[in-house]
mmCIF file of C-alpha atoms and ligand atoms in Angstrom:
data_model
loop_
_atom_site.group_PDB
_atom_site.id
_atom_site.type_symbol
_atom_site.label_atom_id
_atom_site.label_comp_id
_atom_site.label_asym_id
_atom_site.label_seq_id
_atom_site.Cartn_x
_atom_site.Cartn_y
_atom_site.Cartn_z
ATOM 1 C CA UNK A 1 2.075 60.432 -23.004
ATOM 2 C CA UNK A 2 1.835 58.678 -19.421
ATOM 3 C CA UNK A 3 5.200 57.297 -18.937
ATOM 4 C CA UNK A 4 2.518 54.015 -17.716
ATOM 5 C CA UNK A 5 6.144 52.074 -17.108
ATOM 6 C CA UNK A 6 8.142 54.387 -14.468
ATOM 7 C CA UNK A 7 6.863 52.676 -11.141
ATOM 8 C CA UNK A 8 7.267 56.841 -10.040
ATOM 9 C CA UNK A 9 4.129 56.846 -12.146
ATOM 10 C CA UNK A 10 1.933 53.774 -11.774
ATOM 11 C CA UNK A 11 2.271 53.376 -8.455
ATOM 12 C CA UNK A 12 -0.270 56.519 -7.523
ATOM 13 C CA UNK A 13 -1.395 56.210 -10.440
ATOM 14 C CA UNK A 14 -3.093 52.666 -9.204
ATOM 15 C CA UNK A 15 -2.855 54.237 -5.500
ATOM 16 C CA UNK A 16 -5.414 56.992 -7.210
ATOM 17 C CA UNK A 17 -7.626 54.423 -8.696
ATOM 18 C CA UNK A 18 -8.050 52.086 -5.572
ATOM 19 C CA UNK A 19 -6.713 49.357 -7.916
ATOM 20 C CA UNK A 20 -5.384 46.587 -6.660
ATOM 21 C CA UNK A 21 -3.459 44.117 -8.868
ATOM 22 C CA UNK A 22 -5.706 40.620 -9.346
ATOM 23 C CA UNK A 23 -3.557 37.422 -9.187
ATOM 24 C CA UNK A 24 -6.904 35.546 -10.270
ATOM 25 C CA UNK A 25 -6.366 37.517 -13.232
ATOM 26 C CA UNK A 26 -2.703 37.249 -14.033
ATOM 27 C CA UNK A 27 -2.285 41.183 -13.882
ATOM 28 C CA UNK A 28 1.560 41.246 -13.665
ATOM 29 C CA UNK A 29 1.803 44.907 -15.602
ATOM 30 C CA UNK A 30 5.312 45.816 -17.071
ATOM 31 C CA UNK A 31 7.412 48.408 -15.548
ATOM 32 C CA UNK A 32 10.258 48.199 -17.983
ATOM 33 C CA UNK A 33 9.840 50.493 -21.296
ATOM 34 C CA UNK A 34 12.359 48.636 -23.185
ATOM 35 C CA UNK A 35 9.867 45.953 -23.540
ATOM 36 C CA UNK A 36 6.863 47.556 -24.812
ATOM 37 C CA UNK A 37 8.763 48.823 -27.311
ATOM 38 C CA UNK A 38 10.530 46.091 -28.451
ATOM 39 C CA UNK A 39 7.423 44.257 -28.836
ATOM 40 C CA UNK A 40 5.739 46.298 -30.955
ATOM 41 C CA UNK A 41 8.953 46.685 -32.933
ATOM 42 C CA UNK A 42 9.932 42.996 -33.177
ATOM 43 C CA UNK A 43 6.503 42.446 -34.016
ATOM 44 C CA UNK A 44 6.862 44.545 -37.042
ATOM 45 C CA UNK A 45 3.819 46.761 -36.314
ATOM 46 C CA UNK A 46 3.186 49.240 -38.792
ATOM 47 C CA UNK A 47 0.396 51.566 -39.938
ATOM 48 C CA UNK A 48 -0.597 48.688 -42.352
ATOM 49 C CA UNK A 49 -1.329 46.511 -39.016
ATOM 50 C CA UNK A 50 -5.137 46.476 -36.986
ATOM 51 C CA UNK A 51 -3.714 44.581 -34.160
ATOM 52 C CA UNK A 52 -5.389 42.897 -31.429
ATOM 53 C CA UNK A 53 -4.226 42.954 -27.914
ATOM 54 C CA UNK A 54 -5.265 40.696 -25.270
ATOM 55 C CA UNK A 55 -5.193 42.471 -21.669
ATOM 56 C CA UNK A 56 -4.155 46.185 -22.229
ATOM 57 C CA UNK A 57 -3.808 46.506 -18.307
ATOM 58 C CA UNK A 58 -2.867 49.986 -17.812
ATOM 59 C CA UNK A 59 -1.409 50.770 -21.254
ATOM 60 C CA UNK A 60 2.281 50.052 -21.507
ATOM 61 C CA UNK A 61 1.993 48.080 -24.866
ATOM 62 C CA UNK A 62 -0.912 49.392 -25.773
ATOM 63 C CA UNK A 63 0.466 52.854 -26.279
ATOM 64 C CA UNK A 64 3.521 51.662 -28.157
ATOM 65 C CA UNK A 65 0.834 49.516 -30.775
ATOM 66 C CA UNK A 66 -0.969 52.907 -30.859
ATOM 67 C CA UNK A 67 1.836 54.715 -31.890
ATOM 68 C CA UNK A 68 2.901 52.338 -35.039
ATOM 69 C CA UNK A 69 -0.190 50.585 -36.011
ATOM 70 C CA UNK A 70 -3.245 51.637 -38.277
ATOM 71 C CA UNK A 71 -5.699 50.344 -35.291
ATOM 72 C CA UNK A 72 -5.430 48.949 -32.178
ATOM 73 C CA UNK A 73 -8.567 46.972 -30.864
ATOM 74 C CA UNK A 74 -7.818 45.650 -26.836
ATOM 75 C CA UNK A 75 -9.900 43.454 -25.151
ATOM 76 C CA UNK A 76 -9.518 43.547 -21.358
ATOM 77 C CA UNK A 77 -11.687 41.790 -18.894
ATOM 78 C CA UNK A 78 -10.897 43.832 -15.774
ATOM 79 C CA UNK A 79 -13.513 46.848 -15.966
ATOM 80 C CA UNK A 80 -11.497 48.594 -12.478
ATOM 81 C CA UNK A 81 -9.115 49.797 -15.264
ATOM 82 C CA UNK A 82 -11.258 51.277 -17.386
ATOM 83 C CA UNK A 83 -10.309 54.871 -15.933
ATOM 84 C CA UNK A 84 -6.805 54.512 -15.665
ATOM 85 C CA UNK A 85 -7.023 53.621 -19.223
ATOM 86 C CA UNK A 86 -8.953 56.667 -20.073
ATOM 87 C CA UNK A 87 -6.386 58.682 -18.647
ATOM 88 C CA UNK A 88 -3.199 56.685 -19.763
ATOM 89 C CA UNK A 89 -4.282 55.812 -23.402
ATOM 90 C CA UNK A 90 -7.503 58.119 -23.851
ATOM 91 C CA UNK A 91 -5.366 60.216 -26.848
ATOM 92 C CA UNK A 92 -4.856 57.643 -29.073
ATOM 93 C CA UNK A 93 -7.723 58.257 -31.704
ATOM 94 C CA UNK A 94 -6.785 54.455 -33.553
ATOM 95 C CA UNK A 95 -7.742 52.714 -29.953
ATOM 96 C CA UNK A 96 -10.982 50.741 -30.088
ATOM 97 C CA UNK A 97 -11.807 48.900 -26.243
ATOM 98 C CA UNK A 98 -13.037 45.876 -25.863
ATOM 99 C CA UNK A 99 -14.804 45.219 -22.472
ATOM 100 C CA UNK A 100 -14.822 41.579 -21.813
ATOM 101 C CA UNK A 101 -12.807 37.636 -21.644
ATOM 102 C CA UNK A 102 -11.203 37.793 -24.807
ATOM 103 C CA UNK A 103 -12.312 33.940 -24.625
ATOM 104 C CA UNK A 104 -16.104 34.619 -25.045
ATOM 105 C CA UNK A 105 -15.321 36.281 -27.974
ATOM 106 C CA UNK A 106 -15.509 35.349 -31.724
ATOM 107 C CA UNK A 107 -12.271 36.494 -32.889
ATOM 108 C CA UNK A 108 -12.069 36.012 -36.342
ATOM 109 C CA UNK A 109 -15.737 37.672 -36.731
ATOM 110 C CA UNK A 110 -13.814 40.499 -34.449
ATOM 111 C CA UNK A 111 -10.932 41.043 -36.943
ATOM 112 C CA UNK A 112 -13.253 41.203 -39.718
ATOM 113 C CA UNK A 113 -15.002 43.786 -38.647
ATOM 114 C CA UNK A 114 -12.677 45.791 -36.673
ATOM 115 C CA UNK A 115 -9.484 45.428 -39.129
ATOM 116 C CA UNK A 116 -10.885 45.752 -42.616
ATOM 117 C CA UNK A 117 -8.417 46.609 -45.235
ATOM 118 C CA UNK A 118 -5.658 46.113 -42.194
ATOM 119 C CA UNK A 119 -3.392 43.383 -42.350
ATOM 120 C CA UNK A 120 -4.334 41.628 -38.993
ATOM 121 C CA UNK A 121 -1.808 40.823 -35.887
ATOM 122 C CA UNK A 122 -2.050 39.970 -32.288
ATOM 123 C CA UNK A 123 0.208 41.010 -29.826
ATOM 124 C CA UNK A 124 -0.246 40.814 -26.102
ATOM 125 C CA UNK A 125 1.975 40.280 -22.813
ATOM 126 C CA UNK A 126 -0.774 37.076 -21.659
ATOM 127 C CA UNK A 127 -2.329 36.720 -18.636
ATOM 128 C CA UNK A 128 -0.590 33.452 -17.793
ATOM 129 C CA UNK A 129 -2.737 31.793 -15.740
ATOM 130 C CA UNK A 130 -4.854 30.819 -19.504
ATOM 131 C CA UNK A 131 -2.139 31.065 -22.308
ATOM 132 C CA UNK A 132 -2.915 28.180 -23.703
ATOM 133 C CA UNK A 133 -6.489 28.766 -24.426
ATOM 134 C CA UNK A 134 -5.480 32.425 -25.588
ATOM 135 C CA UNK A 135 -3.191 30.897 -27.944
ATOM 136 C CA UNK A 136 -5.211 28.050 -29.269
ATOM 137 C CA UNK A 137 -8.182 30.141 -29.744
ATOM 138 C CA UNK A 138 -5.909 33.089 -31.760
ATOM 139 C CA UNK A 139 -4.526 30.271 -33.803
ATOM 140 C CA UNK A 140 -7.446 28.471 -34.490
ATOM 141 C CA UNK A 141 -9.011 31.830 -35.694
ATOM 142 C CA UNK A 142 -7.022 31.314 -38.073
ATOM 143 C CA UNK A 143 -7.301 34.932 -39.243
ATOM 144 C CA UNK A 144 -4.031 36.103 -38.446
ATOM 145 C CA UNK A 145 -0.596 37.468 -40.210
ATOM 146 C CA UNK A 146 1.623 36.765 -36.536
ATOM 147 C CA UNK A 147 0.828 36.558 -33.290
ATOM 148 C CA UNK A 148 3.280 37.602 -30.332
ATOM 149 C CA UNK A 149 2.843 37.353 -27.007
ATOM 150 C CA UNK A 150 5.333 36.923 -23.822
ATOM 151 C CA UNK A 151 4.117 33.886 -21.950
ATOM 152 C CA UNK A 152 6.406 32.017 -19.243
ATOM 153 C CA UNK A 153 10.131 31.207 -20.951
ATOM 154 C CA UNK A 154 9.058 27.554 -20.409
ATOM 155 C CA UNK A 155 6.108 27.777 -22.484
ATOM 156 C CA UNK A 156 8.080 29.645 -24.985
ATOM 157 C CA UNK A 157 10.181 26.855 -25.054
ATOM 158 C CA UNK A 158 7.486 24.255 -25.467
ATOM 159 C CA UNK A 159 5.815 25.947 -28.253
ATOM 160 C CA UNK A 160 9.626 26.168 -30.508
ATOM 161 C CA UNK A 161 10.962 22.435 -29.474
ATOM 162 C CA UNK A 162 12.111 20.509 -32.086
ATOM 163 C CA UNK A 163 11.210 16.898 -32.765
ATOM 164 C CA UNK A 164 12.987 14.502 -30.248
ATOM 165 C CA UNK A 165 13.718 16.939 -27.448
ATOM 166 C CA UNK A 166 11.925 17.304 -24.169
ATOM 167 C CA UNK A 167 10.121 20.211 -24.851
ATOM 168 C CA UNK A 168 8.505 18.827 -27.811
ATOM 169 C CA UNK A 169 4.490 18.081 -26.355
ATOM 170 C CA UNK A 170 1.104 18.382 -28.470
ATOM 171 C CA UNK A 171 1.367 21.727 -27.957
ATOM 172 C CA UNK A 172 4.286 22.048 -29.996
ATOM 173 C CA UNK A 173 3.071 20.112 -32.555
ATOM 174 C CA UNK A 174 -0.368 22.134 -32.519
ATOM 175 C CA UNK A 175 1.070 25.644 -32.354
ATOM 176 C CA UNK A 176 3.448 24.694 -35.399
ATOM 177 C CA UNK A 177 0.728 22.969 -37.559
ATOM 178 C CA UNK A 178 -0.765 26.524 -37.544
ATOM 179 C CA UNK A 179 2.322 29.064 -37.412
ATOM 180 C CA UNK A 180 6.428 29.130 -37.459
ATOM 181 C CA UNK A 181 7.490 29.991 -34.278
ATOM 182 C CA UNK A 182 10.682 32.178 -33.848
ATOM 183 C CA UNK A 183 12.102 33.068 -30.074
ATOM 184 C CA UNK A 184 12.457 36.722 -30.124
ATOM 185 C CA UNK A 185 14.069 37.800 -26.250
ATOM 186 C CA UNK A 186 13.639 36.872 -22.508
ATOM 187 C CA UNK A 187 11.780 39.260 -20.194
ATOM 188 C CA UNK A 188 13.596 39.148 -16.190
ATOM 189 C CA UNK A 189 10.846 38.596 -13.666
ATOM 190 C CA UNK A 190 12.128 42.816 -12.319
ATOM 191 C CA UNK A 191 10.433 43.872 -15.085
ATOM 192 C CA UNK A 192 7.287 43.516 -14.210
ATOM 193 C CA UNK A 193 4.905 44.560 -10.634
ATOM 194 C CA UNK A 194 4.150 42.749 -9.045
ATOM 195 C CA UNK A 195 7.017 40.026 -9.706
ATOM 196 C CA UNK A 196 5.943 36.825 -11.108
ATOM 197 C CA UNK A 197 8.309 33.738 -9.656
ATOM 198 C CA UNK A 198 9.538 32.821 -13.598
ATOM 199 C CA UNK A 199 11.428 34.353 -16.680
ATOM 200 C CA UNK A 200 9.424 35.155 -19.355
ATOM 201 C CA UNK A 201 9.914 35.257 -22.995
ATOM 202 C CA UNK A 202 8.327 36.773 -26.059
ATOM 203 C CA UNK A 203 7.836 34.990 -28.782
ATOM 204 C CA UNK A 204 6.680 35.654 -32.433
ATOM 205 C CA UNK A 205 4.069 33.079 -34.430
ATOM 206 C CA UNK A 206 4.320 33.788 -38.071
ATOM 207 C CA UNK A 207 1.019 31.836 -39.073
ATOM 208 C CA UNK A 208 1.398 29.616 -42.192
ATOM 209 C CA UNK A 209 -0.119 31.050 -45.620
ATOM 210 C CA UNK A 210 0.379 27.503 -46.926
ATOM 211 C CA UNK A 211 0.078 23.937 -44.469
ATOM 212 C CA UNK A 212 1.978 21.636 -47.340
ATOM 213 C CA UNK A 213 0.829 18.166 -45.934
ATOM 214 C CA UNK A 214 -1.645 17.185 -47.135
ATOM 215 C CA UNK A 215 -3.824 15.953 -44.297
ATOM 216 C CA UNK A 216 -7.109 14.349 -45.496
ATOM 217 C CA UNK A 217 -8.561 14.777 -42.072
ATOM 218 C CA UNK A 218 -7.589 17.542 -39.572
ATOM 219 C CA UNK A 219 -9.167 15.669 -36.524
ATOM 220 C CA UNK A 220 -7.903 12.712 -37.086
ATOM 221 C CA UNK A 221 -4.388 14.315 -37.363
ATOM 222 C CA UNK A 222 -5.405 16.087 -34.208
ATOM 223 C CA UNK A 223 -6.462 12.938 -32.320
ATOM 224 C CA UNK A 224 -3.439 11.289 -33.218
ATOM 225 C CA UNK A 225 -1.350 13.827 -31.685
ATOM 226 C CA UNK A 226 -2.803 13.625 -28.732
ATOM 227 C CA UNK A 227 -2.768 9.774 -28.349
ATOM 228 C CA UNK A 228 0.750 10.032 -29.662
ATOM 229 C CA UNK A 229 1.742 12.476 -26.102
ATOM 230 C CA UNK A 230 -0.503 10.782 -23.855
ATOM 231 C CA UNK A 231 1.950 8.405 -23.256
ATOM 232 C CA UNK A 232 5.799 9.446 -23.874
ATOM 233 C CA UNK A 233 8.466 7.193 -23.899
ATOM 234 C CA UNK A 234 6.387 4.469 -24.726
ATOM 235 C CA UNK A 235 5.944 2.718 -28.237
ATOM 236 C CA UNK A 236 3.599 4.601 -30.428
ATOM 237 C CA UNK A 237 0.928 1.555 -31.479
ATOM 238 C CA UNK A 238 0.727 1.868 -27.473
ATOM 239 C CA UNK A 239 -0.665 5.062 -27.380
ATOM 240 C CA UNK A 240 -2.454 4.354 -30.891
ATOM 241 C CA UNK A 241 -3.941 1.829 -29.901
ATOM 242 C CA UNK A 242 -5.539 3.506 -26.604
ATOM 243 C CA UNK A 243 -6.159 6.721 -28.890
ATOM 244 C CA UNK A 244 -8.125 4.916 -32.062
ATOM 245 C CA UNK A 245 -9.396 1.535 -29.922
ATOM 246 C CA UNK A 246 -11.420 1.144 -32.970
ATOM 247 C CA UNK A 247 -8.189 0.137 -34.672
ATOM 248 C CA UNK A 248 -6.707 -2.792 -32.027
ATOM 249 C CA UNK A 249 -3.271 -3.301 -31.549
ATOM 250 C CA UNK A 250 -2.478 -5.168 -34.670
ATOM 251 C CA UNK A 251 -4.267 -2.340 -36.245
ATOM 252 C CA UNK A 252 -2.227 0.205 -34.862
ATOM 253 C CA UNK A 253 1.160 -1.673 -35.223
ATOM 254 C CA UNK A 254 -0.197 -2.025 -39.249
ATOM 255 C CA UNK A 255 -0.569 1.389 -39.559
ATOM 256 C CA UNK A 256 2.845 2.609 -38.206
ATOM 257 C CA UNK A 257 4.435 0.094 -40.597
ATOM 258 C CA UNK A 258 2.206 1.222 -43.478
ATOM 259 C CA UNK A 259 3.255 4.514 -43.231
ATOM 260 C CA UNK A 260 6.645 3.946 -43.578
ATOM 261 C CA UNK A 261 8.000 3.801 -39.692
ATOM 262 C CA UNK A 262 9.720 1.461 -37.467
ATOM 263 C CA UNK A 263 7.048 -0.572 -35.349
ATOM 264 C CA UNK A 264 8.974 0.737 -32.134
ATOM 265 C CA UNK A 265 9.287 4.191 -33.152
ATOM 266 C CA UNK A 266 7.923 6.959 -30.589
ATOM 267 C CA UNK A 267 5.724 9.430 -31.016
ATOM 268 C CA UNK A 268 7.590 12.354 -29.213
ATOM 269 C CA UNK A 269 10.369 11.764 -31.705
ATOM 270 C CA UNK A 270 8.190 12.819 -34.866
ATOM 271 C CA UNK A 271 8.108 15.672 -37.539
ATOM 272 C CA UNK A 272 4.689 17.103 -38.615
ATOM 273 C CA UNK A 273 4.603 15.704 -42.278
ATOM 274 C CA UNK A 274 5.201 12.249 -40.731
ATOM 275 C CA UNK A 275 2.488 12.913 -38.381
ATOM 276 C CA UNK A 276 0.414 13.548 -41.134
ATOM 277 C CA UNK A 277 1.359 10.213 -43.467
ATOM 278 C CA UNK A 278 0.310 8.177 -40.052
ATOM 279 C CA UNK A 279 -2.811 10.157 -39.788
ATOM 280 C CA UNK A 280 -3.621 9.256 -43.386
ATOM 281 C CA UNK A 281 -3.428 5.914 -43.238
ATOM 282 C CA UNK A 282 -5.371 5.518 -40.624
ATOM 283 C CA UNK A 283 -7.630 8.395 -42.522
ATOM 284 C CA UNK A 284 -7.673 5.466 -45.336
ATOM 285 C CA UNK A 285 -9.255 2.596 -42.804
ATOM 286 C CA UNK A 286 -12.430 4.429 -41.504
HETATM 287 N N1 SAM B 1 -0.531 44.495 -20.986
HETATM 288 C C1 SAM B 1 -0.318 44.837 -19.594
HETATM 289 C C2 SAM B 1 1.160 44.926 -19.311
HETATM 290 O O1 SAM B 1 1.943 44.381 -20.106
HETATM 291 O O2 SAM B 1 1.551 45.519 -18.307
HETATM 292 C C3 SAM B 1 -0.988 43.826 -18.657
HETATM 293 C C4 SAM B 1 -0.561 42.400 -18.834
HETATM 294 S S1 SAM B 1 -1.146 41.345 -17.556
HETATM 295 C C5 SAM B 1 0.079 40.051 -17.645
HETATM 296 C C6 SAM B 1 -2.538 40.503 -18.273
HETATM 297 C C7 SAM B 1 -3.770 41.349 -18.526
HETATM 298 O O3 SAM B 1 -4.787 40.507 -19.079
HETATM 299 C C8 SAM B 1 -4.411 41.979 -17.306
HETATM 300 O O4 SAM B 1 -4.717 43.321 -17.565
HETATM 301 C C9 SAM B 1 -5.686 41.172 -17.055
HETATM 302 O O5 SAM B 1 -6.702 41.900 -16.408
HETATM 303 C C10 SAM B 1 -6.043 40.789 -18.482
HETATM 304 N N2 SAM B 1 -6.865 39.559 -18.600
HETATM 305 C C11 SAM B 1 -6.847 38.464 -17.800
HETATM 306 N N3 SAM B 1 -7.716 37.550 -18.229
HETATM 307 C C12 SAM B 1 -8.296 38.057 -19.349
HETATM 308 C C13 SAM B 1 -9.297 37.581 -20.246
HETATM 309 N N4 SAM B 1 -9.849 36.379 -20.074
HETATM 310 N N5 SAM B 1 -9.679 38.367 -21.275
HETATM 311 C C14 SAM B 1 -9.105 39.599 -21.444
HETATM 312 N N6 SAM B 1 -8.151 40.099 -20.628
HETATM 313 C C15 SAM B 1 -7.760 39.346 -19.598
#
């Protein structure tokens, strides 16, 4: 195998190729084996597991899925890499590539038909220039056992903040309505070429089997978190108020009340369930 992470390597390898690396595309490719590996390994790949990857770039992770999973399906946009691939993961028999933005895509169609039988997982190191809408649209697929990716240590952070603390955004609160987020390690900006300016961090996303609060309506939970972190550190009828102006302010200050909270309490400072008993109250007034 192609040792794709010994710079000795993938520097003429790329040199060969003509390729140079695409900051448009967030191509910051991993030169440090240690974390391919753990990935895959943290990630609890097996031969039970058809996992997706976003962004093979030349191969690093890819190869270690390949070597533990039952299939590996990647979807990268960048067709300059298509023959380094051949060349650095062209053995692997349990490889299926995708040619395209993994954003275009219907993913949870994808898994059906590509992981049958498989028990599904995503694992990618992700472009960062668009985690969020990688993320979101994996989550909201809703078709997965775990996803986990390295994205930026901040974002890491964001997505595992507790009520209350500054990293806690409607991110959070979006990521953990759909999955249980657990920190696995942080990833030094040397391991990677060309350098990004930040630490990274990979982190695992063990989606929920169960969501246990009963939410009457999902978009009105979702609109409420939004209203509820468009303006922190303010009151929460505030940004009720300005988020539902169908209720009014007196509206909005009822509902808080009605579902069992202080009038001044603030959003940023609030749990999922209790989220969900504001959402369904206001759920009851429409
Ligand atoms: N997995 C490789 C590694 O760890 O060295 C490359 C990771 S690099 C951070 C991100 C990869 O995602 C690049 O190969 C880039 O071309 C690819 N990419 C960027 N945008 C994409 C998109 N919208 N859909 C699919 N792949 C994308």
């Amino acid at each position: 195998m192609v040792n794709v992470c010994d710079i000795q390597v993938m520097k003429p390898l790329l040199a060969d190729h003509g390729f140079h690396f695409s900051k448009a595309k967030g191509q910051n490719f991993l030169i440090a084996q240690w974390v391919p590996e753990s990935i895959a390994q943290q990630a609890g790949v097996d031969a039970s597991a058809g996992v997706l990857e976003i962004g093979p770039g030349i191969g690093p992770l890819t190869q270690q899925l390949c070597l533990h999973a039952g299939k590996v399906c990647a979807v990268e946009v960048d067709t300059r890499l298509e023959p380094i691939l051949n060349q650095t993961v062209g053995e692997f028999s349990n490889l299926e590539i995708l040619w395209g933005d993994v954003l275009k895509q219907d993913i949870a169609a994808l898994v059906a038909e590509k992981f049958d039988g498989l028990r599904p997982m995503a694992c990618a190191n992700l472009p960062y220039y668009i985690t969020s809408p990688i993320l979101s649209a994996l989550l909201e697929a809703d078709c997965f056992d775990s996803v986990t990716v390295m994205v930026q240590k901040e974002v890491a952070q964001r997505i595992a903040a507790a009520p209350g603390t500054p990293d806690y955004s409607a991110f959070t609160v979006f990521c953990q309505y759909y999955a249980e987020p657990e920190l696995l390690f942080d990833v030094p900006p040397h391991c990677f070429m060309p350098q990004p300016k930040v630490t990274s961090a990979v982190i695992t996303l063990k989606v929920r089997k169960q969501r246990n609060w009963d939410i009457a309506d999902p978009d009105i939970f979702f609109r409420l978190i939004r209203a509820s972190f468009a303006m922190r550190r303010k009151k929460l009828s505030n940004g009720l108020a300005a988020g539902f102006p169908e209720l009014g302010k007196a509206g909005a200050a009822e509902v808080i009340l009605a579902a069992g909270f202080d009038e001044n309490v603030r959003g940023e400072t609030l749990s999922i369930p209790e989220f969900a008993r504001i959402a369904n109250e206001i759920a009851k007034r429409r």
